CSV table of C-alpha atoms in Angstrom, one decimal:
chain,number,residue,atom,x,y,z
A,1,MET,CA,-102.6,-100.2,133.9
A,2,PRO,CA,-99.8,-102.4,132.5
A,3,LYS,CA,-96.5,-100.7,131.9
A,4,ARG,CA,-95.5,-99.8,128.4
A,5,HIS,CA,-93.0,-102.3,126.9
A,6,ALA,CA,-89.9,-101.3,124.9
A,7,VAL,CA,-87.9,-103.9,123.0
A,8,VAL,CA,-84.3,-102.7,122.4
A,9,VAL,CA,-82.5,-104.5,119.6
A,10,GLY,CA,-78.8,-104.6,120.4
A,11,ALA,CA,-76.9,-104.7,123.8
A,12,GLY,CA,-74.1,-102.2,122.8
A,13,ILE,CA,-73.5,-99.0,124.7
A,14,GLY,CA,-76.4,-97.1,123.0
A,15,GLY,CA,-78.9,-99.9,123.3
A,16,LEU,CA,-78.1,-100.5,127.0
A,17,THR,CA,-78.1,-96.8,127.8
A,18,ALA,CA,-81.6,-96.5,126.2
A,19,ALA,CA,-82.7,-99.6,128.2
A,20,VAL,CA,-81.5,-98.0,131.5
A,21,ALA,CA,-83.1,-94.7,130.7
A,22,LEU,CA,-86.4,-96.2,129.8
A,23,HIS,CA,-86.4,-98.5,132.8
A,24,ARG,CA,-85.9,-95.5,135.0
A,25,ARG,CA,-88.8,-93.8,133.3
A,26,GLY,CA,-91.0,-96.7,134.4
A,27,TRP,CA,-91.0,-98.8,131.2
A,28,HIS,CA,-90.8,-102.6,131.0
A,29,VAL,CA,-87.7,-103.2,128.9
A,30,THR,CA,-86.5,-106.3,127.0
A,31,VAL,CA,-83.0,-106.1,125.3
A,32,CYS,CA,-82.5,-108.6,122.5
A,33,GLU,CA,-78.8,-109.3,121.7
A,34,ARG,CA,-77.7,-111.7,119.0
A,35,ALA,CA,-74.3,-112.5,120.7
A,36,ALA,CA,-74.4,-115.5,123.0
A,37,GLU,CA,-72.9,-113.6,125.9
A,38,ALA,CA,-71.7,-110.3,127.1
A,39,PRO,CA,-68.4,-109.2,125.7
A,40,THR,CA,-65.3,-109.7,127.9
A,41,THR,CA,-62.7,-108.4,125.4
A,42,GLY,CA,-62.7,-105.5,123.0
A,43,ALA,CA,-61.6,-101.9,122.7
A,44,GLY,CA,-61.8,-98.8,124.8
A,45,ILE,CA,-64.2,-95.9,124.5
A,46,GLY,CA,-63.6,-92.3,125.4
A,47,LEU,CA,-66.4,-90.6,127.2
A,48,ALA,CA,-66.3,-86.8,126.5
A,49,PRO,CA,-68.1,-84.3,128.7
A,50,ASN,CA,-71.2,-84.4,126.6
A,51,ALA,CA,-71.6,-88.1,127.1
A,52,LEU,CA,-70.8,-87.9,130.8
A,53,ARG,CA,-73.5,-85.2,131.2
A,54,ALA,CA,-76.0,-87.4,129.4
A,55,LEU,CA,-75.2,-90.4,131.6
A,56,ASP,CA,-75.5,-88.2,134.7
A,57,ALA,CA,-79.0,-87.1,133.5
A,58,ILE,CA,-80.2,-90.7,134.0
A,59,GLY,CA,-78.3,-91.3,137.2
A,60,VAL,CA,-75.3,-93.3,135.8
A,61,ASP,CA,-71.9,-92.3,137.1
A,62,ALA,CA,-69.5,-93.7,134.5
A,63,ALA,CA,-66.5,-93.0,136.6
A,64,LEU,CA,-67.9,-94.9,139.5
A,65,ALA,CA,-69.0,-97.7,137.4
A,66,ALA,CA,-65.9,-98.1,135.2
A,67,GLY,CA,-63.1,-96.2,136.8
A,68,SER,CA,-62.0,-92.6,136.9
A,69,ALA,CA,-58.4,-92.5,135.8
A,70,VAL,CA,-57.8,-89.5,133.6
A,71,ALA,CA,-54.9,-88.8,131.2
A,72,THR,CA,-52.8,-85.8,132.2
A,73,THR,CA,-52.5,-84.4,128.6
A,74,MET,CA,-54.0,-85.0,125.2
A,75,GLY,CA,-52.5,-84.2,121.8
A,76,VAL,CA,-51.3,-85.0,118.4
A,77,ARG,CA,-47.7,-85.9,117.5
A,78,ARG,CA,-45.6,-86.5,114.4
A,79,SER,CA,-44.2,-90.0,113.8
A,80,SER,CA,-40.8,-88.5,115.0
A,81,GLY,CA,-42.5,-87.8,118.4
A,82,GLN,CA,-42.7,-84.0,118.1
A,83,TRP,CA,-45.9,-82.7,119.5
A,84,LEU,CA,-48.1,-80.8,117.0
A,85,THR,CA,-50.6,-79.8,119.7
A,86,ARG,CA,-51.1,-80.6,123.3
A,87,THR,CA,-53.7,-79.7,125.9
A,88,ASP,CA,-53.7,-80.3,129.6
A,89,THR,CA,-56.7,-82.3,130.7
A,90,ALA,CA,-57.1,-79.9,133.6
A,91,ASP,CA,-57.8,-77.1,131.1
A,92,MET,CA,-60.5,-79.2,129.6
A,93,ALA,CA,-62.0,-79.9,133.0
A,94,ALA,CA,-61.9,-76.1,133.8
A,95,ARG,CA,-63.7,-75.3,130.5
A,96,TYR,CA,-66.3,-78.1,130.4
A,97,GLY,CA,-66.8,-78.8,134.1
A,98,MET,CA,-65.3,-82.3,133.9
A,99,PRO,CA,-62.5,-84.1,132.1
A,100,PRO,CA,-63.0,-86.8,129.6
A,101,ILE,CA,-62.4,-90.3,130.7
A,102,ALA,CA,-61.6,-93.5,128.8
A,103,VAL,CA,-62.9,-96.9,129.9
A,104,PRO,CA,-62.9,-100.5,128.6
A,105,ARG,CA,-66.1,-101.1,126.6
A,106,PRO,CA,-66.9,-104.3,128.4
A,107,ALA,CA,-66.7,-102.5,131.8
A,108,LEU,CA,-69.1,-99.9,130.6
A,109,THR,CA,-71.6,-102.3,129.1
A,110,ALA,CA,-71.4,-104.5,132.2
A,111,ALA,CA,-72.2,-101.5,134.4
A,112,LEU,CA,-75.2,-100.5,132.2
A,113,ALA,CA,-76.5,-104.1,132.1
A,114,ALA,CA,-76.2,-104.3,135.9
A,115,ALA,CA,-78.5,-101.3,136.2
A,116,LEU,CA,-81.3,-103.4,134.6
A,117,PRO,CA,-83.5,-106.1,136.1
A,118,PRO,CA,-81.7,-109.5,135.7
A,119,GLU,CA,-84.1,-110.8,133.1
A,120,ALA,CA,-84.1,-107.7,130.9
A,121,VAL,CA,-81.1,-108.6,128.7
A,122,ARG,CA,-81.6,-111.7,126.5
A,123,TYR,CA,-78.3,-112.9,124.9
A,124,GLY,CA,-78.4,-115.3,122.0
A,125,THR,CA,-81.6,-113.7,120.9
A,126,ALA,CA,-81.3,-112.4,117.3
A,127,VAL,CA,-84.2,-110.3,116.0
A,128,THR,CA,-85.1,-111.5,112.6
A,129,ALA,CA,-87.8,-109.0,111.7
A,130,VAL,CA,-90.1,-106.3,113.1
A,131,ASP,CA,-93.7,-105.9,111.9
A,132,ASP,CA,-94.4,-102.3,112.7
A,133,ALA,CA,-98.1,-102.9,113.2
A,134,PRO,CA,-100.2,-99.8,114.2
A,135,GLY,CA,-100.1,-99.4,118.0
A,136,HIS,CA,-98.0,-102.5,118.9
A,137,PRO,CA,-95.0,-103.6,116.8
A,138,ILE,CA,-94.4,-107.4,116.7
A,139,ILE,CA,-90.8,-108.4,117.2
A,140,ARG,CA,-89.8,-111.8,115.7
A,141,THR,CA,-86.7,-113.6,117.0
A,142,ALA,CA,-84.7,-116.6,116.0
A,143,VAL,CA,-85.6,-118.2,119.3
A,144,GLY,CA,-88.7,-118.2,121.5
A,145,PRO,CA,-92.1,-116.6,120.8
A,146,ASP,CA,-92.7,-113.2,119.2
A,147,LEU,CA,-92.6,-110.2,121.4
A,148,ASP,CA,-95.3,-107.5,121.5
A,149,ALA,CA,-94.2,-104.0,122.3
A,150,ASP,CA,-95.2,-100.3,122.4
A,151,LEU,CA,-91.8,-99.2,121.1
A,152,VAL,CA,-88.8,-100.7,119.3
A,153,VAL,CA,-85.4,-99.2,119.8
A,154,ALA,CA,-83.1,-100.1,116.8
A,155,ALA,CA,-79.7,-100.1,118.3
A,156,ASP,CA,-78.5,-102.9,116.0
A,157,GLY,CA,-75.2,-101.4,114.9
A,158,ILE,CA,-73.5,-100.0,111.9
A,159,HIS,CA,-74.9,-102.8,109.5
A,160,SER,CA,-78.4,-102.4,111.0
A,161,PRO,CA,-80.8,-104.9,109.4
A,162,LEU,CA,-83.7,-102.8,110.6
A,163,ARG,CA,-82.3,-99.7,108.9
A,164,ARG,CA,-82.1,-101.6,105.6
A,165,ALA,CA,-85.5,-103.0,106.0
A,166,PHE,CA,-87.3,-99.8,106.7
A,167,PHE,CA,-85.2,-97.4,104.6
A,168,PRO,CA,-84.5,-99.6,101.5
A,169,ALA,CA,-83.8,-96.6,99.3
A,170,HIS,CA,-81.1,-95.2,101.5
A,171,PRO,CA,-77.6,-95.6,100.0
A,172,GLY,CA,-76.2,-97.3,103.1
A,173,LEU,CA,-72.6,-97.2,104.2
A,174,HIS,CA,-69.6,-95.3,102.7
A,175,TYR,CA,-66.1,-96.6,103.1
A,176,VAL,CA,-64.0,-93.7,104.5
A,177,GLY,CA,-60.8,-95.1,102.9
A,178,GLU,CA,-59.1,-96.4,106.0
A,179,THR,CA,-58.8,-99.7,107.9
A,180,ALA,CA,-58.3,-99.8,111.7
A,181,TRP,CA,-56.7,-102.1,114.3
A,182,ARG,CA,-57.5,-102.0,118.0
A,183,ALA,CA,-56.1,-103.7,121.0
A,184,LEU,CA,-55.9,-103.5,124.8
A,185,VAL,CA,-52.5,-104.1,126.4
A,186,ASP,CA,-51.0,-104.1,129.9
A,187,ALA,CA,-47.9,-101.8,130.2
A,188,PRO,CA,-47.8,-100.2,133.7
A,189,ASP,CA,-44.0,-100.1,133.5
A,190,LEU,CA,-44.1,-97.7,130.6
A,191,ARG,CA,-45.9,-95.1,132.7
A,192,ILE,CA,-47.7,-93.4,129.9
A,193,PRO,CA,-49.8,-90.5,131.2
A,194,ALA,CA,-50.8,-88.9,127.9
A,195,MET,CA,-53.6,-89.6,125.5
A,196,SER,CA,-52.1,-89.1,122.1
A,197,GLU,CA,-52.6,-89.7,118.4
A,198,THR,CA,-49.6,-89.7,116.1
A,199,TRP,CA,-50.0,-88.8,112.4
A,200,GLY,CA,-47.8,-90.0,109.6
A,201,ARG,CA,-48.5,-90.2,105.9
A,202,GLY,CA,-51.8,-92.0,105.5
A,203,GLU,CA,-51.3,-93.7,108.8
A,204,ARG,CA,-52.2,-92.9,112.5
A,205,PHE,CA,-51.4,-94.5,115.9
A,206,GLY,CA,-53.3,-93.7,119.0
A,207,VAL,CA,-52.6,-94.4,122.7
A,208,THR,CA,-55.2,-94.0,125.4
A,209,PRO,CA,-54.7,-94.8,129.1
A,210,LEU,CA,-57.9,-96.6,130.4
A,211,SER,CA,-59.5,-96.4,133.8
A,212,ASP,CA,-58.4,-99.9,134.7
A,213,GLY,CA,-54.7,-99.2,134.1
A,214,ARG,CA,-54.5,-100.8,130.7
A,215,LEU,CA,-53.8,-99.0,127.4
A,216,TYR,CA,-56.2,-98.8,124.5
A,217,LEU,CA,-54.2,-98.8,121.2
A,218,TYR,CA,-55.6,-98.1,117.8
A,219,ALA,CA,-54.0,-97.6,114.4
A,220,THR,CA,-55.4,-96.7,111.0
A,221,ALA,CA,-54.0,-96.9,107.4
A,222,VAL,CA,-55.2,-95.8,104.0
A,223,VAL,CA,-55.8,-99.1,102.1
A,224,PRO,CA,-58.5,-100.6,99.8
A,225,ALA,CA,-61.5,-102.0,101.7
A,226,GLY,CA,-61.0,-105.7,102.5
A,227,THR,CA,-57.2,-105.6,102.7
A,228,ARG,CA,-56.1,-108.1,105.3
A,229,SER,CA,-52.7,-109.7,106.4
A,230,ALA,CA,-52.1,-113.1,107.7
A,231,ASP,CA,-51.0,-111.7,111.2
A,232,PRO,CA,-52.2,-108.3,112.2
A,233,ARG,CA,-49.6,-108.1,114.9
A,234,ALA,CA,-46.8,-108.4,112.4
A,235,GLU,CA,-48.4,-105.8,110.1
A,236,LEU,CA,-48.6,-103.3,112.9
A,237,ARG,CA,-44.9,-103.9,113.6
A,238,ASP,CA,-44.1,-103.4,109.9
A,239,ARG,CA,-46.1,-100.2,109.7
A,240,PHE,CA,-45.3,-98.5,113.0
A,241,GLY,CA,-42.3,-100.2,114.5
A,242,SER,CA,-40.0,-97.3,113.5
A,243,TRP,CA,-42.2,-94.6,115.0
A,244,HIS,CA,-41.4,-92.7,118.2
A,245,ASP,CA,-41.2,-94.2,121.7
A,246,PRO,CA,-43.2,-95.7,123.3
A,247,ILE,CA,-44.9,-97.1,120.2
A,248,PRO,CA,-42.2,-99.9,119.5
A,249,ALA,CA,-42.5,-101.0,123.2
A,250,LEU,CA,-46.3,-101.1,122.9
A,251,LEU,CA,-46.0,-103.2,119.8
A,252,ASP,CA,-43.9,-105.6,121.8
A,253,ARG,CA,-46.9,-106.1,124.1
A,254,VAL,CA,-49.2,-106.4,121.1
A,255,ALA,CA,-47.0,-109.2,119.8
A,256,LEU,CA,-47.8,-111.2,123.0
A,257,LEU,CA,-51.6,-111.1,122.4
A,258,ASP,CA,-53.6,-113.7,120.7
A,259,PRO,CA,-54.2,-112.6,117.1
A,260,ALA,CA,-57.9,-112.7,117.8
A,261,ASP,CA,-57.5,-110.0,120.4
A,262,VAL,CA,-56.3,-107.6,117.8
A,263,LEU,CA,-59.5,-106.3,116.2
A,264,HIS,CA,-59.3,-105.3,112.6
A,265,ASN,CA,-62.1,-103.5,110.9
A,266,ASP,CA,-62.5,-101.3,107.9
A,267,LEU,CA,-64.0,-97.9,108.7
A,268,TYR,CA,-67.4,-96.9,107.4
A,269,ASP,CA,-69.8,-94.1,108.0
A,270,LEU,CA,-73.3,-93.5,106.7
A,271,ALA,CA,-73.3,-92.3,103.1
A,272,ALA,CA,-76.1,-89.8,103.8
A,273,PRO,CA,-78.4,-88.9,106.7
A,274,LEU,CA,-81.5,-91.0,107.2
A,275,PRO,CA,-84.7,-89.1,106.2
A,276,ARG,CA,-85.8,-89.4,109.8
A,277,LEU,CA,-84.7,-91.4,112.9
A,278,HIS,CA,-88.0,-93.1,113.4
A,279,HIS,CA,-90.6,-95.0,111.5
A,280,GLY,CA,-93.9,-95.8,113.1
A,281,ARG,CA,-93.0,-97.0,116.5
A,282,ILE,CA,-89.4,-97.8,115.8
A,283,ALA,CA,-86.6,-95.4,116.8
A,284,TRP,CA,-83.0,-95.7,115.5
A,285,LEU,CA,-80.0,-94.6,117.5
A,286,GLY,CA,-76.2,-94.8,117.5
A,287,ASP,CA,-74.4,-96.4,114.6
A,288,ALA,CA,-77.7,-97.7,113.3
A,289,ALA,CA,-79.0,-94.2,112.9
A,290,HIS,CA,-75.8,-92.2,112.0
A,291,ALA,CA,-72.7,-94.3,111.8
A,292,MET,CA,-69.7,-92.0,111.8
A,293,ALA,CA,-65.9,-92.4,111.5
A,294,PRO,CA,-64.2,-92.5,114.9
A,295,ASN,CA,-62.0,-89.5,114.3
A,296,LEU,CA,-63.7,-87.2,116.9
A,297,GLY,CA,-64.3,-90.0,119.4
A,298,GLN,CA,-68.0,-89.2,119.3
A,299,GLY,CA,-69.7,-92.3,117.9
A,300,GLY,CA,-70.4,-93.8,121.3
A,301,CYS,CA,-71.0,-90.4,122.9
A,302,GLN,CA,-73.7,-89.5,120.4
A,303,ALA,CA,-75.3,-92.9,120.9
A,304,ILE,CA,-75.5,-92.1,124.6
A,305,GLU,CA,-77.0,-88.7,123.9
A,306,ASP,CA,-79.6,-90.3,121.5
A,307,ALA,CA,-80.6,-92.8,124.2
A,308,VAL,CA,-81.1,-90.2,126.9
A,309,VAL,CA,-83.0,-87.8,124.7
A,310,LEU,CA,-85.2,-90.5,123.4
A,311,ALA,CA,-86.2,-91.7,126.9
A,312,HIS,CA,-86.7,-88.1,128.0
A,313,LEU,CA,-89.1,-87.3,125.3
A,314,LEU,CA,-91.2,-90.5,125.7
A,315,PRO,CA,-94.0,-90.6,128.2
A,316,GLY,CA,-93.5,-92.5,131.4
A,317,GLY,CA,-94.0,-96.2,131.3
A,318,ASP,CA,-97.2,-96.1,133.4
A,319,SER,CA,-98.5,-92.7,132.2
A,320,PRO,CA,-102.1,-92.6,130.8
A,321,ALA,CA,-103.1,-91.8,127.3
A,322,GLY,CA,-103.7,-88.2,126.3
A,323,SER,CA,-107.0,-86.5,127.3
A,324,ASP,CA,-108.4,-87.3,123.9
A,325,GLY,CA,-107.4,-91.0,124.3
A,326,SER,CA,-104.4,-90.7,121.9
A,327,ASP,CA,-101.1,-92.3,122.6
A,328,PRO,CA,-98.2,-89.8,123.0
A,329,VAL,CA,-95.5,-92.2,121.7
A,330,PRO,CA,-95.7,-91.4,118.0
A,331,ALA,CA,-95.5,-87.7,118.6
A,332,ALA,CA,-92.5,-88.3,121.0
A,333,LEU,CA,-90.7,-90.1,118.2
A,334,GLY,CA,-91.2,-87.3,115.8
A,335,ALA,CA,-89.8,-84.9,118.5
A,336,TYR,CA,-86.8,-87.3,118.9
A,337,THR,CA,-86.0,-87.0,115.1
A,338,ALA,CA,-86.3,-83.2,115.4
A,339,ALA,CA,-84.0,-83.1,118.4
A,340,ARG,CA,-81.3,-85.4,117.1
A,341,ARG,CA,-81.1,-85.7,113.4
A,342,ASP,CA,-79.3,-82.4,112.6
A,343,ARG,CA,-76.9,-82.6,115.5
A,344,THR,CA,-75.8,-86.2,114.8
A,345,ASP,CA,-75.5,-85.6,111.1
A,346,ALA,CA,-73.3,-82.5,111.7
A,347,VAL,CA,-71.0,-84.6,113.8
A,348,ARG,CA,-70.9,-87.4,111.2
A,349,VAL,CA,-69.8,-84.9,108.5
A,350,ARG,CA,-67.3,-83.2,110.7
A,351,ALA,CA,-65.8,-86.6,111.7
A,352,ARG,CA,-65.4,-87.5,108.0
A,353,ARG,CA,-63.7,-84.2,107.2
A,354,PHE,CA,-61.4,-84.4,110.2
A,355,GLY,CA,-60.4,-87.9,109.2
A,356,ARG,CA,-59.2,-86.7,105.8
A,357,LEU,CA,-56.6,-84.5,107.5
A,358,GLY,CA,-55.1,-87.5,109.4
A,359,ALA,CA,-55.2,-89.6,106.2
A,360,LEU,CA,-53.2,-87.2,104.0
A,361,ARG,CA,-50.4,-88.9,102.1
A,362,ASN,CA,-48.9,-86.3,99.8
A,363,PRO,CA,-45.7,-85.0,101.5
A,364,LEU,CA,-46.5,-81.3,100.7
A,365,ALA,CA,-50.1,-81.7,102.0
A,366,VAL,CA,-48.8,-83.4,105.2
A,367,ALA,CA,-46.2,-80.7,105.8
A,368,ALA,CA,-48.9,-78.0,105.3
A,369,ARG,CA,-51.3,-79.8,107.7
A,370,ASP,CA,-48.7,-80.2,110.4
A,371,LEU,CA,-47.7,-76.5,110.1
A,372,ALA,CA,-51.3,-75.4,110.4
A,373,VAL,CA,-51.9,-77.6,113.5
A,374,ARG,CA,-48.7,-76.4,115.2
A,375,ALA,CA,-49.6,-72.8,114.5
A,376,THR,CA,-53.1,-73.0,116.1
A,377,PRO,CA,-53.0,-72.1,119.8
A,378,ALA,CA,-54.2,-74.8,122.0
A,379,ARG,CA,-56.9,-72.6,123.5
A,380,LEU,CA,-58.4,-72.0,120.1
A,381,ALA,CA,-58.3,-75.7,119.3
A,382,LEU,CA,-60.0,-76.5,122.5
A,383,ARG,CA,-62.6,-73.8,121.9
A,384,GLY,CA,-63.4,-75.5,118.6
A,385,MET,CA,-64.8,-78.4,120.6
A,386,ASP,CA,-67.4,-76.3,122.5
A,387,ASP,CA,-70.2,-77.3,120.2
A,388,LEU,CA,-69.5,-81.0,120.8
A,389,PHE,CA,-68.7,-81.0,124.5
A,390,ASN,CA,-71.3,-78.4,125.5
A,391,GLY,CA,-73.8,-79.5,122.9
A,392,PHE,CA,-75.9,-82.0,125.0
A,393,ARG,CA,-79.2,-80.6,125.9
A,394,LEU,CA,-82.5,-82.2,127.1
A,395,PRO,CA,-85.3,-80.8,125.0
A,396,SER,CA,-87.9,-78.9,127.1
C-alpha cells in the first residue's frame, strides 16, 4: 500500500515542524516553498516550554539542534533603565520543568529541514492554487507538474493566499497599530545576560541573547500603517538613542549593518477567528490559521503546537482505511480544529490585549501601567503564564 502523501505549503517553522512530524508518522511529505532558497538571515525566535515540549514529542531537541544558551533573567524595564518586573530563568525552569531558549530562526529552520529526506523541501516552488477535490487535493505550482496529495497543510504565512481562497468572507488581517524593527547583532563585549523589554510611551525595545552568542533586537512604535523612513538604522537611533544602557551601544552595532538586515514590518493579527482550521483535506496552521501579535512570544510556539497536534491526530502514513473502508483523514482534521481553534484564538486575543499595555502613550496611563506592573509580585506574574507554558497537550 503506497504511503499517504502530504503537501506542506510553506517552509517556515510551522510548516517544517508539520513536515517532520508527518514524516515520522510514516507519511511521504513534500514541502513547497516560494522562496528560492533557505533563509540565512533574519530574526530570532523564543521557544517557550510549551513549544519545547511539543518538539520533544516528535523527537526534536531544539537545544541540541540550535544551541542551548539561556538568559539568566527576564523582565520589563522603563526607558530610564529601572526594572518594573524581573524573573530569574531558574525560577521558570523550576516551575515548568525547563527554561525558555531563544535561537536564530535560520538555525531552527535548517535543523528541521535536515530532519527530512533531502528531496522533501522544494525551494522556488510557489503554490498557485489548490483544488480540494474529494479524496485527493490537486496542488498547482508555478513550476513543474501538479501534485496529488491526501492532505494539504497550509502553512503559507500571515497573508495566506489559501486562507483567502477558502474563507473569502473572513475579514482578514487587523493592523494592531504598531510597526516593528528586528535585527541580529554581535556584541559579546557587552556581556548582556538578561532578556529584557523596555517600555516607553508608545514605543518598546527588546533585547534577547541567542543561543549562538548574538543578540536579537526588536523595537516597536505606534505609527500609521505603511510609515517608513529612508534609513531604519537612523530612525532607531532617533527613537531609542537616549534610552538606558546598553541600548545606545547596541544601536551602534545596528548602524554597522546593511540596511537590508534591519527587518521592518507593520504588525497585524487576524481580525477574527477562522470558522474552522480545516476545509476538506486542507489544514491551516501557524500565522495562516491564527496570526497573532508578537507580544507574548507565542506565534511560533503555537505554530509548533499546531503541527505536532495535527500529525498526532492523523492516521499513520501507511495505516489502512477504516473497517468500513472509510478514510480517517477527514475526521482527524475535524478533531484538529476542535483541539486547536479555541486555544489559539485565546492566545491571539491575549496577545492583542497585552500589546495595548506596551503601546500606551498617555502619560497618566503609562504611569498607572508601570505602577501596576511594579506592584505585581514576580511569582504571581509567572503564575499567570501557566496556561501558556503548561497548555500543550496531545489529544487522547
